[in-house]
CSV table of C-alpha atoms in Angstrom, one decimal:
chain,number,residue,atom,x,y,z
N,1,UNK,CA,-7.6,-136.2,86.2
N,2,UNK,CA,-7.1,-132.1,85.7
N,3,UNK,CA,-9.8,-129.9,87.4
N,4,UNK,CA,-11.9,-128.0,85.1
N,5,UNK,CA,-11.4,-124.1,86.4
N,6,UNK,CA,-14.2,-121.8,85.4
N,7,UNK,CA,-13.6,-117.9,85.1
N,8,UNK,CA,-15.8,-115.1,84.7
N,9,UNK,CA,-15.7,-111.1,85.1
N,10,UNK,CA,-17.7,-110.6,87.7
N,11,UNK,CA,-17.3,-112.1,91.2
N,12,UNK,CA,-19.0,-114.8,92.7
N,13,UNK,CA,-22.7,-114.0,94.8
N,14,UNK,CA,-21.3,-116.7,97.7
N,15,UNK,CA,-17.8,-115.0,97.6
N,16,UNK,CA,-18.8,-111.2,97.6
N,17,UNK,CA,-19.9,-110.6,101.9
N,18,UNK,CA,-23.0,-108.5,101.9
N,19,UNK,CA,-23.1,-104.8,102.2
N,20,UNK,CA,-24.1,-103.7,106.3
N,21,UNK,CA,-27.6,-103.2,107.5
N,22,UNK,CA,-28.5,-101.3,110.5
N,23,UNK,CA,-30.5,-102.8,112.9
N,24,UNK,CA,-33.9,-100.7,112.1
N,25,UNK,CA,-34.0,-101.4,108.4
N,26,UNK,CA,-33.8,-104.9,108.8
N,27,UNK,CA,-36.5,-104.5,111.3
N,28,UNK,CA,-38.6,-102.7,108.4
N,29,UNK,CA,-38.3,-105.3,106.0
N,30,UNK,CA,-38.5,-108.7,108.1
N,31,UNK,CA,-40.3,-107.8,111.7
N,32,UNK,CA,-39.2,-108.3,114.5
N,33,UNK,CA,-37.0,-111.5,115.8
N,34,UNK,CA,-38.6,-114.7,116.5
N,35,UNK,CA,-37.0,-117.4,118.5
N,36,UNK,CA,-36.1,-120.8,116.6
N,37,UNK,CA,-39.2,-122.6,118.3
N,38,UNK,CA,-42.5,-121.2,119.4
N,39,UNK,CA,-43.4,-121.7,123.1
N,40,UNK,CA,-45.8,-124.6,123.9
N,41,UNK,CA,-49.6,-124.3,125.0
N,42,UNK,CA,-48.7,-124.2,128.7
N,43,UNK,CA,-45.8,-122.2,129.0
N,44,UNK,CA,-47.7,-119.3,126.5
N,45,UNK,CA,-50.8,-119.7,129.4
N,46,UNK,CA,-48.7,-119.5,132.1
N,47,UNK,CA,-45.1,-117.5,131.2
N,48,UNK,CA,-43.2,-120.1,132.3
């Protein structure tokens, strides 16, 4: 079995790493950061 090889000019999206953003414009565009999982009932009434 060969492998079919596919070529093109430009570079591959998944290959290229993305250019640096500070720290403030990312804040602009998305908000702040949000943990993974929201706090329950009970520890949002009592900040545990």
């Amino acid at each position: 079995m060969g492998s079919i090889s596919f070529r093109s000019s430009r570079p591959d999206g998944w290959t290229l790493p993305r250019p640096h953003r500070d720290a403030s414009s990312r804040y602009m565009t998305h908000g702040p950061i949000r943990p993974m999982e929201e706090p329950g009932f009970l520890q949002r009434l009592f900040g545990t």
